[in-house]
Coordinates of C-alpha atoms in Angstrom, one line a residue:
M1 CA -207.9 200.9 56.1
S2 CA -207.2 204.5 56.6
D3 CA -204.1 206.4 55.5
I4 CA -201.6 207.2 58.2
N5 CA -200.3 210.8 58.2
I6 CA -196.8 210.7 59.7
F7 CA -196.7 214.5 59.7
D8 CA -199.3 214.7 62.4
G9 CA -198.0 216.8 65.4
N10 CA -197.8 213.9 67.8
A11 CA -196.2 211.6 65.3
V12 CA -193.5 214.1 64.3
F13 CA -192.6 214.5 68.0
T14 CA -192.5 210.7 68.6
I15 CA -190.4 210.1 65.5
G16 CA -188.0 212.9 66.5
L17 CA -187.8 211.5 70.0
V18 CA -187.0 208.0 68.8
L19 CA -184.4 209.2 66.3
F20 CA -182.6 211.8 68.4
S21 CA -182.7 210.3 71.9
P22 CA -179.8 207.8 71.1
L23 CA -177.8 210.8 69.9
G24 CA -178.3 212.6 73.2
V25 CA -177.4 209.5 75.1
L26 CA -174.1 209.1 73.2
L27 CA -173.3 212.8 73.7
L28 CA -174.1 212.6 77.4
L29 CA -171.9 209.5 77.8
G30 CA -169.1 211.2 76.0
F31 CA -169.4 214.2 78.3
F32 CA -169.5 212.0 81.3
F33 CA -166.4 210.1 80.4
K34 CA -164.6 213.3 79.5
S35 CA -165.5 214.7 82.9
I36 CA -164.0 211.7 84.8
E37 CA -160.9 212.1 82.7
K38 CA -161.3 209.1 80.4
P39 CA -160.6 210.8 77.1
R40 CA -160.2 207.7 75.0
T41 CA -163.6 206.3 76.0
A42 CA -165.1 209.8 75.6
K43 CA -163.7 210.0 72.1
I44 CA -165.3 206.7 71.2
F45 CA -168.8 207.9 72.3
Y46 CA -168.3 211.2 70.5
S47 CA -167.3 209.4 67.4
L48 CA -170.4 207.1 67.6
A49 CA -172.5 210.2 68.1
V50 CA -171.1 211.7 64.9
I51 CA -171.6 208.5 62.9
Y52 CA -175.1 208.2 64.2
G53 CA -175.9 211.8 63.4
I54 CA -174.6 211.4 59.8
F55 CA -176.7 208.2 59.5
I56 CA -179.8 210.0 60.6
F57 CA -179.1 212.9 58.3
A58 CA -178.6 210.6 55.4
A59 CA -181.8 208.6 56.1
L60 CA -183.9 211.8 56.5
L61 CA -182.4 213.2 53.3
Y62 CA -183.1 209.9 51.5
L63 CA -186.7 209.9 52.7
N64 CA -187.2 213.5 51.6
L65 CA -185.9 212.9 48.1
T66 CA -187.9 209.7 47.4

């Protein structure tokens, strides 16, 4: 069984895409609801994006420190 290098160029791109695509979707949904003048719903999606961003930052920091 061979070692898997997660820092291979394609793997880093795939990991980044998987981690940050939900963040982009939440931000786009927030912008969409803000543009159709539903600020309360937009605020919910923006808040979820911030929480998800903090979670990803903490997970990456944890992985880097261990």
